[in-house]
Coordinates of C-alpha atoms in Angstrom, one line a residue:
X20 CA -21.7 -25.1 32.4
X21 CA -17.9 -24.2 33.1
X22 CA -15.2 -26.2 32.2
X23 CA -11.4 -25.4 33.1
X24 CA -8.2 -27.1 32.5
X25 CA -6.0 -26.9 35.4
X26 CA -3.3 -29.1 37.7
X27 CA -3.6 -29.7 41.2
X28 CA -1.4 -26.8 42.6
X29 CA -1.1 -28.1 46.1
X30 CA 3.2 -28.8 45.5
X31 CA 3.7 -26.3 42.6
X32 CA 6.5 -25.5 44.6
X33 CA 7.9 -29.2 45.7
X34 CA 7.2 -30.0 42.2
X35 CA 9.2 -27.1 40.6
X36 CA 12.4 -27.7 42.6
X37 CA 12.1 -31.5 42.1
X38 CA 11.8 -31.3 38.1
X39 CA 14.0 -28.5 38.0
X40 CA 11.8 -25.7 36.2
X41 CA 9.4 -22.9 37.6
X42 CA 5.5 -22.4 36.1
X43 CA 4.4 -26.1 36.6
X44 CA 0.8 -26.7 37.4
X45 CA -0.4 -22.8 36.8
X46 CA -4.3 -22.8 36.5
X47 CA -5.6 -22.7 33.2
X48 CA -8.3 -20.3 31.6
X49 CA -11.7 -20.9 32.5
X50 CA -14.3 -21.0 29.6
X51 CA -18.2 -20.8 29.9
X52 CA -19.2 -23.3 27.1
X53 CA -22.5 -22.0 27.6
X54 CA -22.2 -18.4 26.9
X55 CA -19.5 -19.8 23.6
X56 CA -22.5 -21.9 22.4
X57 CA -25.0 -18.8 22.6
X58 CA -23.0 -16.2 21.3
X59 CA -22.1 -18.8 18.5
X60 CA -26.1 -19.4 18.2
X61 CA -26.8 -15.9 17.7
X62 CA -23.6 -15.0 15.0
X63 CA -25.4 -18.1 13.3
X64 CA -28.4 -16.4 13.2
X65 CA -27.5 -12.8 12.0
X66 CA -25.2 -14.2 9.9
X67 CA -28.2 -16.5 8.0
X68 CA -30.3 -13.2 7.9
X69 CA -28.2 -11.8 5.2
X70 CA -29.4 -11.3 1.9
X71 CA -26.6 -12.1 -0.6
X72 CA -27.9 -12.1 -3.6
X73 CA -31.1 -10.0 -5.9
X74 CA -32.1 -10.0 -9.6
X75 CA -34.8 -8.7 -11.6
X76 CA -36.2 -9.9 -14.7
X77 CA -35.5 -7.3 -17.9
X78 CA -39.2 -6.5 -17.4
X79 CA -39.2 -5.3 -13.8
X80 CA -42.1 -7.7 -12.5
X81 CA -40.7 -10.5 -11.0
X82 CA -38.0 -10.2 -7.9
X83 CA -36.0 -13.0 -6.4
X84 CA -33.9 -13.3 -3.8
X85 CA -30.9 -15.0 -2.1
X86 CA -29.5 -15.4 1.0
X87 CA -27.2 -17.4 3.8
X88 CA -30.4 -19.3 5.1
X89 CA -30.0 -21.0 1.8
X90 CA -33.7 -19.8 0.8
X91 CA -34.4 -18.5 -2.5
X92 CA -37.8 -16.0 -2.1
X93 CA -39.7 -14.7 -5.2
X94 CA -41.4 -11.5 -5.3
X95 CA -44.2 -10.7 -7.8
X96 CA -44.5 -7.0 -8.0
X97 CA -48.4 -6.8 -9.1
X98 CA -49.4 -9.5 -7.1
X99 CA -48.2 -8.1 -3.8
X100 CA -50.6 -5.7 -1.6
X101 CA -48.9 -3.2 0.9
X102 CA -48.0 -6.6 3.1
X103 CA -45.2 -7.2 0.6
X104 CA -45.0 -11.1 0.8
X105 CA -43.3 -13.2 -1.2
X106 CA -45.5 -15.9 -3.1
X107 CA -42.4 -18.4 -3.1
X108 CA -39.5 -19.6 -1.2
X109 CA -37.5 -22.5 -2.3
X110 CA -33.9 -24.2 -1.3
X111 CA -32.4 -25.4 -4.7
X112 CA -28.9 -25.7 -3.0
X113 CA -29.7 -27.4 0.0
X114 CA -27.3 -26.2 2.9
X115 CA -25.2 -23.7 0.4
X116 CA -25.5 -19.9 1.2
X117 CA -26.8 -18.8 -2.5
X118 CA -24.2 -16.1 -3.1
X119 CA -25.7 -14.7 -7.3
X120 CA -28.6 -14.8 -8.6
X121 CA -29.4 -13.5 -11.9
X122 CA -32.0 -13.4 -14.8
X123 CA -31.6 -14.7 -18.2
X124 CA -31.9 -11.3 -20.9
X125 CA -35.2 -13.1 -21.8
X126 CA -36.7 -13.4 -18.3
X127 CA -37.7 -16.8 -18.6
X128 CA -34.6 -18.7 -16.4
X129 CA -32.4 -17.6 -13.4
X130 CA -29.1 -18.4 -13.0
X131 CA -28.4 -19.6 -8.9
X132 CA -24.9 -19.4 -7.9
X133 CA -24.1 -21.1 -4.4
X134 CA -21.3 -22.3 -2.4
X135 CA -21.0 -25.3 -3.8
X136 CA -19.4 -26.2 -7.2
X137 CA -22.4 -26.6 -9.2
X138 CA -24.5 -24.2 -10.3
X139 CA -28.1 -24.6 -11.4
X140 CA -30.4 -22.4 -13.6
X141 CA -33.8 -22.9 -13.1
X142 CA -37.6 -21.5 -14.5
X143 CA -39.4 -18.3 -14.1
X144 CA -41.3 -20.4 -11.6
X145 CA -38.1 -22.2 -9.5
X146 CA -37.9 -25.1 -11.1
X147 CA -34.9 -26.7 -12.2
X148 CA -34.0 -26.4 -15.6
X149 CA -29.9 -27.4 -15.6
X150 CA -27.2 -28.3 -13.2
X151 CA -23.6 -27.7 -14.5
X152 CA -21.4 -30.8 -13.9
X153 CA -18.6 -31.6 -11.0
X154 CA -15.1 -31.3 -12.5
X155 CA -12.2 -33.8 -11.3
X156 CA -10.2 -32.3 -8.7
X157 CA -7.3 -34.7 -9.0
X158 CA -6.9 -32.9 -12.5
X159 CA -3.9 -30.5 -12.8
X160 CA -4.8 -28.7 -15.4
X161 CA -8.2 -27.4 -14.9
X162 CA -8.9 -26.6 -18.4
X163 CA -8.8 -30.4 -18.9
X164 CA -12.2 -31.1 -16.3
X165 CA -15.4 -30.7 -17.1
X166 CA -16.6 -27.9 -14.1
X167 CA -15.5 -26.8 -11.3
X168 CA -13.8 -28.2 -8.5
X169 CA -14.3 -25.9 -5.5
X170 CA -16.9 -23.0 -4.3
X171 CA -18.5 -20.8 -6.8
X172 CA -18.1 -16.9 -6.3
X173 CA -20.3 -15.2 -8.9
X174 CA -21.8 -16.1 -11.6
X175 CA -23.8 -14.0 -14.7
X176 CA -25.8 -14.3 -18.3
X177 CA -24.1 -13.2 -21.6
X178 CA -26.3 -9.9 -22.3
X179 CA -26.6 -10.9 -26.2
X180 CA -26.8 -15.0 -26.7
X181 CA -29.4 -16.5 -24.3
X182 CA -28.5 -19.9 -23.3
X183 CA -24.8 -18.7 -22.4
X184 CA -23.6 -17.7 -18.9
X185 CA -20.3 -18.0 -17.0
X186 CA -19.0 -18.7 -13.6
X187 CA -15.9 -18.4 -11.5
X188 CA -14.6 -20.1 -8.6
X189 CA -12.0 -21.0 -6.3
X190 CA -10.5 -23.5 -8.5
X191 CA -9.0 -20.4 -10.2
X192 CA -10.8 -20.8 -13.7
X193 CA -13.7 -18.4 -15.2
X194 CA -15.8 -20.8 -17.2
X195 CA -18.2 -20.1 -19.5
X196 CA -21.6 -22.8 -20.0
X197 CA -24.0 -23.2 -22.8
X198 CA -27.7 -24.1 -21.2
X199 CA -28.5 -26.6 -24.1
X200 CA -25.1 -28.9 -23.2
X201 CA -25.3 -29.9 -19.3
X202 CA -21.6 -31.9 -20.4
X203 CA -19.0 -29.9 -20.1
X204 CA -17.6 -26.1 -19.9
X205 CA -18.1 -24.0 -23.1
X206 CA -14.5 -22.4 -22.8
X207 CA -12.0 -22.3 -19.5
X208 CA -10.1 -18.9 -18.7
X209 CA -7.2 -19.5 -16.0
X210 CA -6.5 -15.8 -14.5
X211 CA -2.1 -15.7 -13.8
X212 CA -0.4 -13.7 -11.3
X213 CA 2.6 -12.2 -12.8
X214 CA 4.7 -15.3 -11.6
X215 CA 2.8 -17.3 -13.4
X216 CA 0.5 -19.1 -10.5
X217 CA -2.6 -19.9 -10.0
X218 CA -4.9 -17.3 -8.3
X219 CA -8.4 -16.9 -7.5
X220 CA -11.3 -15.0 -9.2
X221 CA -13.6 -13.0 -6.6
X222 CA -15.8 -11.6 -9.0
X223 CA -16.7 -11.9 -12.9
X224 CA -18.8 -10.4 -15.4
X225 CA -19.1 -9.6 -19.3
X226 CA -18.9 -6.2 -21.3
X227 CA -22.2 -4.8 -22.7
X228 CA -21.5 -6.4 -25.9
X229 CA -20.4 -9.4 -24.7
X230 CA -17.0 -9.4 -26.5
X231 CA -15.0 -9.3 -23.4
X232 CA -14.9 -11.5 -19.9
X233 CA -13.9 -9.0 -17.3
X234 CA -12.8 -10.9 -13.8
X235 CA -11.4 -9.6 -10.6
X236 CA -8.8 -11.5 -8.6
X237 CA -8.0 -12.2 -5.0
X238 CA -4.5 -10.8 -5.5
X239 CA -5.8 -7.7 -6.7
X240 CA -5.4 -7.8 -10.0
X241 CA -8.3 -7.1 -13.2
X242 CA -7.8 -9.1 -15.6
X243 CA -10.0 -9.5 -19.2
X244 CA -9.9 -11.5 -22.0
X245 CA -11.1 -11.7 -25.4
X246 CA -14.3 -14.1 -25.2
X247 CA -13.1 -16.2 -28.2
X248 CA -9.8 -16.6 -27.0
X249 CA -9.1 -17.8 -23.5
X250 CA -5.2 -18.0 -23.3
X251 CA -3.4 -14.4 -23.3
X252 CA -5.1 -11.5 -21.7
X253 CA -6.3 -8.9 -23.7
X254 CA -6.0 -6.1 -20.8
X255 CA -4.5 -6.5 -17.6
X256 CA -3.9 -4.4 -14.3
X257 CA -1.8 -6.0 -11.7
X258 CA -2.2 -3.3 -9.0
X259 CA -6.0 -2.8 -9.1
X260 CA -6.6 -2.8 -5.8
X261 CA -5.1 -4.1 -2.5
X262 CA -3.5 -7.7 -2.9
X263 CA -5.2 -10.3 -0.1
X264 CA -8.4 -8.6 -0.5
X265 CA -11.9 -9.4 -2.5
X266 CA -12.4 -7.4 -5.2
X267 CA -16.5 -7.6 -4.8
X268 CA -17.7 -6.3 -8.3
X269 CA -17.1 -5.4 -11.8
X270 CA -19.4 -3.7 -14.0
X271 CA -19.6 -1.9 -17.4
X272 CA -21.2 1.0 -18.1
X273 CA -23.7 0.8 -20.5
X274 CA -21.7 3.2 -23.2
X275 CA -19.3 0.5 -23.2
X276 CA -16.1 2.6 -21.9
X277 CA -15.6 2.4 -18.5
X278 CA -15.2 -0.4 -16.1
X279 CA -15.9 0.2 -12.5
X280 CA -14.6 -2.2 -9.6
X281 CA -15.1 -2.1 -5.8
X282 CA -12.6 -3.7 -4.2
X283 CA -12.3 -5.0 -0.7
X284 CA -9.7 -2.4 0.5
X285 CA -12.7 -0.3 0.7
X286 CA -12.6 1.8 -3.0
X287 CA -14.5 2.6 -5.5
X288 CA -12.6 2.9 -8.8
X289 CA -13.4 3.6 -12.5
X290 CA -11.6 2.4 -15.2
X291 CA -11.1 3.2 -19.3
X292 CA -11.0 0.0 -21.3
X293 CA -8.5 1.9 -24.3
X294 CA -6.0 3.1 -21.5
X295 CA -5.9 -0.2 -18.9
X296 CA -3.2 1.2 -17.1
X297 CA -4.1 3.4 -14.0
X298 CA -7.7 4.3 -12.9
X299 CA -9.8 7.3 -14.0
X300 CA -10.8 7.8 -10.5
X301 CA -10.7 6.5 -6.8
X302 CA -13.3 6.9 -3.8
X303 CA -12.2 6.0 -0.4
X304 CA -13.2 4.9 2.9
X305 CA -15.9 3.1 1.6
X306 CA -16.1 0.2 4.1
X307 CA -17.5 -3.3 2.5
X308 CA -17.2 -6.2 4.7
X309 CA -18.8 -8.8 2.3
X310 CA -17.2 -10.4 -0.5
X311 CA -20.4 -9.3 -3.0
X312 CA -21.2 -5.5 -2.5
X313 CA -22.4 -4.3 -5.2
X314 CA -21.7 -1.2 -7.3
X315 CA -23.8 -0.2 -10.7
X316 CA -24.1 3.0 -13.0
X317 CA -27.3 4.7 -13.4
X318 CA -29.4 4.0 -16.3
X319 CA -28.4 7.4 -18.0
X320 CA -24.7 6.5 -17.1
X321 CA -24.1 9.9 -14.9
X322 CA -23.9 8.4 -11.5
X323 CA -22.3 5.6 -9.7
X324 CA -23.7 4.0 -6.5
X325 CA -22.8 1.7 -4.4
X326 CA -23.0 0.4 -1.1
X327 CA -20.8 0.5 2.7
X328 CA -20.8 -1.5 5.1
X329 CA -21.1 -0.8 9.4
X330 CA -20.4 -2.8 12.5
X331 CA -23.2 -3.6 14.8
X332 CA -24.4 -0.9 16.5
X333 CA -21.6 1.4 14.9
X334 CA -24.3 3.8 12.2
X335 CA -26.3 3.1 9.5
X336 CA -25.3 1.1 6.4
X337 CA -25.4 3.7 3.3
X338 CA -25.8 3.8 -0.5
X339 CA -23.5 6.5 -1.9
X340 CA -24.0 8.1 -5.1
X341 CA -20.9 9.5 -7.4
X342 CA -20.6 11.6 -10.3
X343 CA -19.1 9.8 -13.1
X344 CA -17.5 12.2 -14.8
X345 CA -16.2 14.2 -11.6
X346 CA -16.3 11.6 -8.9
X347 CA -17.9 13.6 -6.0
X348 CA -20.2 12.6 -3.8
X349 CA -23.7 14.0 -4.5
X350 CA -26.1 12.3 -2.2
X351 CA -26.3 9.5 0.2
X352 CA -29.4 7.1 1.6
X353 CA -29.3 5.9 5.3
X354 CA -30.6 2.2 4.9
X355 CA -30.4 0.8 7.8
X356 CA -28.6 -0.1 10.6
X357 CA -26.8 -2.8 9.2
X358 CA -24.3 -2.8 5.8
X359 CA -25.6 -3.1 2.7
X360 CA -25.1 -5.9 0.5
X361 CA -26.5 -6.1 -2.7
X362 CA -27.5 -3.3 -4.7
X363 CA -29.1 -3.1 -7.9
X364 CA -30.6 -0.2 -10.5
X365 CA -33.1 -1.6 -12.9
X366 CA -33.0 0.6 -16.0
X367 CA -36.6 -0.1 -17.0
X368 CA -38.2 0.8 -13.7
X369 CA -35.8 3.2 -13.1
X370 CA -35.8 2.1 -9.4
X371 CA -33.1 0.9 -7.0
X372 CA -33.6 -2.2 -5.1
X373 CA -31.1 -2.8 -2.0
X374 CA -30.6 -6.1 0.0
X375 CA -29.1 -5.2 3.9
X376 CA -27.0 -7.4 6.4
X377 CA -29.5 -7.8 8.5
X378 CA -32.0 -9.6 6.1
X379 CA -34.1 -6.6 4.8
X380 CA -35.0 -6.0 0.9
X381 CA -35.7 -2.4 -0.1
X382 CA -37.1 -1.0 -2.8
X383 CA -36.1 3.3 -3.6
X384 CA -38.1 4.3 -6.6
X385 CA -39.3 7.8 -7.5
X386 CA -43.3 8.9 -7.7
X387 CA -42.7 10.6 -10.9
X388 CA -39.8 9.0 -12.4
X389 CA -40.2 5.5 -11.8
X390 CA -42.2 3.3 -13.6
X391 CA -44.1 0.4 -12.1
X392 CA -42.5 -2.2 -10.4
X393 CA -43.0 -1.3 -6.5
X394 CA -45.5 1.7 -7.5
X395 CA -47.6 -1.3 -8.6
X396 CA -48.0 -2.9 -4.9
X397 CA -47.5 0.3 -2.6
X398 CA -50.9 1.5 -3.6
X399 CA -52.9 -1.8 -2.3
X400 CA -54.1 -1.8 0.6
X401 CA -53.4 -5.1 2.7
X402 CA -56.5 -7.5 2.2
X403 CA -58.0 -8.3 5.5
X404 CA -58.8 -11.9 6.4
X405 CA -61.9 -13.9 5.9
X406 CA -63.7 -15.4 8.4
X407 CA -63.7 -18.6 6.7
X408 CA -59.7 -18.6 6.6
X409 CA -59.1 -17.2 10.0
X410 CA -58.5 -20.5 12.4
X411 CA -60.8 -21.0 15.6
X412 CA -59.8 -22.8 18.6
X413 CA -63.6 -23.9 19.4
X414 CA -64.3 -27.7 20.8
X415 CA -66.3 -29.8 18.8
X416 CA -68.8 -31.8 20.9
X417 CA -70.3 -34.9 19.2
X418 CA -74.1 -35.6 20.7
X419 CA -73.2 -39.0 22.6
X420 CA -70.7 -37.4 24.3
X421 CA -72.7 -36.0 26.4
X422 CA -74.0 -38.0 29.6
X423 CA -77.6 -36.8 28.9
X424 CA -77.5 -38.4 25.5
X425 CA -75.2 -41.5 25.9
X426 CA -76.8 -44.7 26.1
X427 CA -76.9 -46.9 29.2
X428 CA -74.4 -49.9 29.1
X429 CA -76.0 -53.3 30.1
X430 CA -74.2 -54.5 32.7
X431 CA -75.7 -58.0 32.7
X432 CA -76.9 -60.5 29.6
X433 CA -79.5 -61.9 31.1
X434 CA -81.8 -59.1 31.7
X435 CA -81.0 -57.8 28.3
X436 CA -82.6 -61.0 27.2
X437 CA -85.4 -61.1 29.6
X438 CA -86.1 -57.4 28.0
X439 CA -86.1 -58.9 24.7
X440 CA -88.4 -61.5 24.7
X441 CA -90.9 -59.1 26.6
X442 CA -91.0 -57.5 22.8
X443 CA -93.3 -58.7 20.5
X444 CA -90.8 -57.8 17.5
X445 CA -87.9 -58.9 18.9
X446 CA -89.4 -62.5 20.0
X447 CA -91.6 -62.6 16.9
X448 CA -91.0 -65.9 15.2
X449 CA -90.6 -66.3 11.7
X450 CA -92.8 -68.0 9.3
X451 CA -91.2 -71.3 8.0
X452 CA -90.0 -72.3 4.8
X453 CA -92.6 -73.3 2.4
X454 CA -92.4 -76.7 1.6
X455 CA -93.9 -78.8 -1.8
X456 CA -96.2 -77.0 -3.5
X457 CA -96.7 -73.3 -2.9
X458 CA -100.1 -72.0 -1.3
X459 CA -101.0 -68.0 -0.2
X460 CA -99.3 -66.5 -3.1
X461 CA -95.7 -68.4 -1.6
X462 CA -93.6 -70.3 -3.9
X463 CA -91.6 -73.5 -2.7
X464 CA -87.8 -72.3 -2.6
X465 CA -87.5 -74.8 -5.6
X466 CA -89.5 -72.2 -7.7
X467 CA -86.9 -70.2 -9.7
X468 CA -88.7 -70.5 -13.3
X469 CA -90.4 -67.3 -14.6
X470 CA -94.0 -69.2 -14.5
X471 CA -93.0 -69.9 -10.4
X472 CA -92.5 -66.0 -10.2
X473 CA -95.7 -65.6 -11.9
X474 CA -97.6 -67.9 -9.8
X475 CA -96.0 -66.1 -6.6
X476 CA -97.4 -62.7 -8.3
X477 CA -101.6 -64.1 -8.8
X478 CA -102.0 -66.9 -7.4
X479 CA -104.6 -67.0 -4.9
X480 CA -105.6 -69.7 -1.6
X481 CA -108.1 -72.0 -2.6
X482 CA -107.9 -74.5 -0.6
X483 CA -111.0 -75.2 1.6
X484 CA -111.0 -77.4 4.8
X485 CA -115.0 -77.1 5.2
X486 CA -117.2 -80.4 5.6
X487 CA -118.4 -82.2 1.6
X488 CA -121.0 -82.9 2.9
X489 CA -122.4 -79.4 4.0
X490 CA -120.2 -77.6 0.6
X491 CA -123.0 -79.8 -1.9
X492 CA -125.9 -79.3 0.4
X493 CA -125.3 -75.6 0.0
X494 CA -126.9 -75.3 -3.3
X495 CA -130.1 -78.0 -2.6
X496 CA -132.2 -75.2 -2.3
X497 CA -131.5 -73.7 -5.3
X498 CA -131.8 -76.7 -7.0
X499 CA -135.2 -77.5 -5.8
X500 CA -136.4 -74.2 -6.8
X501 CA -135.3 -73.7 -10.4
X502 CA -134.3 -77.5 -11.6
X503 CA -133.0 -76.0 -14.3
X504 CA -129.9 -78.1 -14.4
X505 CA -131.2 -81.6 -14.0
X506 CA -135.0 -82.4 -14.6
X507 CA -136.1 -79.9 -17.2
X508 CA -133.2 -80.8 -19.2
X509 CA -134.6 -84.4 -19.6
X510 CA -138.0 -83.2 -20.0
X511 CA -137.6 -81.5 -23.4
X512 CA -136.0 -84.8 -25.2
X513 CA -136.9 -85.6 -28.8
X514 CA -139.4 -88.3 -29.2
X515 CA -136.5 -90.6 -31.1
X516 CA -134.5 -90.0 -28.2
X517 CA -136.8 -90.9 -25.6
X518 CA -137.2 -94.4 -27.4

């Protein structure tokens, strides 16, 4: 399908002189809304491939993952086989790409961070536990509404006090929640640029003891405050990275000294918390073109990883590892062919788990040096399929459906009839009601008393339609043989009597 816009250009010329200007009635640009609506179809579709968001439980057995097709996919380490499914897939946001994703330091809830303004922290098992609540966006102040008013951007736990996490969002406010009040904010940090305005918070996260909220801004500033006081900044660096861009991460490392960012004008910096003022050091030319690549420190805190970014069809998407103390490179991974998004080092398993642009999950662990986790699943073989679980596509065939077997239809009532009464059973008539009293071991339908059942049970037939006559005659003989009944009984009388 084609569609132009254009004049009819048969008088451009006539036209021209008559209005008195040149350039009327040119033919427009001709668009294929087909081919728009296709290529549009597939960016849609490589875009929702992207995962955007991993965690992993403090004990290394449980993964879960996020993505832009809204689905949230949970990984159980020791019951996987070398298939590697996942045993759950959920969509607690509805149509809201899930953008963070992290466990609570007890394991047992996981904080989802979306697109919208809400997030939600639900069960081990994807349930929901708690949703924060909608702010009021005709609010000025926003320390003065109850949650935020616009997208969410990151999101994580407090690494010491359990039922506290905070979030950040376009709104311009880093808030921080308690899980047992679903009401209101715990307490609202406001990042300022240097005039004074509102800006925007890309990324946010808290220092290993939990004392201090670190966030990075969209003008390219680092900003962190005191967790117990959300006014005045207690460090504060307005020339972190490139203004206009998304700073993408900030994390501590685990001594509790340095603070590491990668920004969106593709850097890797380090930072020392007791001299805020210019960085330790700075990588370059590592491309990110997400808002949340990741960068982490090793769990000895010698190395620095993180992750670049490629376009289509341009190389392979890389995790690059740095020395913290010098800042050279010392070793790099080819991924995949697409950038990588999310990375994350799990000090317990001492294993690196990776989520790519074009919807892969990757686990990097060592056979010697890693503990469990994926070197619990690797080994299984994949379990074949039962016979009773693999599905057939065989007809069922029910006896009467078969010609041989089905029964003739009657195709007239009368000879059905005629056929009947040619059957003694069918044309046998029944016996009557029994009327008055009950004869043959029948009782009368009046008989519902327990001696009436009783009579039905015994009683016998003995009635007898023979000739009197002929029934008395029957014993003359006998009686004329041995009168023992009539005459001899007279014959014996007492003299007294006789008289």
């Amino acid at each position: 399908m084609y569609v132009s816009y254009a004049q009819d250009t048969h008088s451009d010329g006539d036209m021209a002189s008559v209005m008195g200007f040149s350039g009327f009635g040119k033919k427009a640009r001709t668009f294929d809304l087909d081919a728009i609506f296709e290529q549009t179809r597939r960016t849609a579709i490589e875009r929702s491939q992207q995962v955007s968001a991993l965690a992993l439980d403090p004990s290394g057995a449980r993964l879960v993952t996020g993505g832009y097709d809204f689905d949230v996919r949970f990984w159980d380490f020791a019951g996987m086989d070398a298939a590697l499914n996942s045993f759950r897939t959920i969509q607690p946001c509805e149509c809201h790409q899930i953008r963070s994703l992290q466990y609570s330091i007890t394991g047992d809830v996981i904080l989802v961070v979306s697109g919208n303004a809400q997030a939600k922290v639900l069960d081990r098992d994807g349930f929901p536990v708690m949703e924060c609540p909608k702010g009021d966006q005709y609010i000025v102040d926003m320390a003065n509404t109850k949650g935020h008013t616009a997208m969410l951007n990151s999101g994580c736990w407090h690494p010491k006090i359990k039922d506290e996490f905070m979030t950040c969002s376009n709104d311009g406010t880093v808030r921080t929640w308690d899980l047992s009040s679903n009401k209101k904010h715990k307490m609202c940090f406001k990042p300022r640029s240097l005039q004074g305005k509102k800006v925007t918070p890309t990324c946010c996260t808290y220092s290993r003891d939990g004392k201090l909220v670190a966030a990075g801004c969209q003008d390219g500033t680092i900003q962190i405050w005191d967790r117990n006081l959300s006014v005045h900044t207690k460090f504060h660096c307005r020339q972190a990275h490139a203004p206009g861009t998304d700073t993408s991460c900030l994390t501590f490392s685990y001594d509790g000294t340095t603070l590491a960012s990668r920004g969106g004008d593709d850097t890797l910096k380090t930072w020392d918390i007791r001299n805020f003022k210019k960085p330790l050091n700075v990588a370059t030319g590592l491309s990110a073109f997400f808002s949340m690549t990741d960068c982490c420190f090793s769990p000895d805190d010698k190395l620095l990883v993180t992750g670049t970014s490629v376009k289509k069809d341009e190389g392979n998407g890389k995790l690059v590892f740095f020395d913290r103390a010098s800042f050279q490179k010392v070793y790099e991974i080819d991924v995949t062919n697409a950038g990588v998004v999310r990375c994350l080092w799990h000090p317990k398993l001492n294993q690196i788990m990776v989520g790519t642009g074009n919807g892969l999950a990757k686990v990097y662990y060592d056979p010697v040096k890693s503990h469990r986790g994926a070197k619990l699943c690797v080994v299984k073989s994949k379990r074949k399929e039962r016979q009773a679980e693999t599905l057939t596509q065989d007809y069922i065939i029910t006896p009467h459906a078969l010609p041989m077997f089905r029964e003739a239809r009657q195709r007239s009532t009368k000879k059905q009839l005629e056929k009947d009464r040619l059957d003694p059973m069918k044309s046998h008539k029944p016996e009557p009601p029994v009327t008055g009293p009950g004869r043959g071991g029948r009782v009368a339908a009046h008989g519902g008393t327990l001696s009436s059942f009783i009579v039905k049970n015994i009683a016998l037939d003995k009635t007898d339609d023979s000739n009197p006559r002929q029934a008395i005659l029957r014993h003359a003989k006998e009686a004329s043989e041995n009168p023992y009944w009539v005459a001899p009984a007279y014959t014996n009388l007492p003299a007294w009597l006789a008289w």
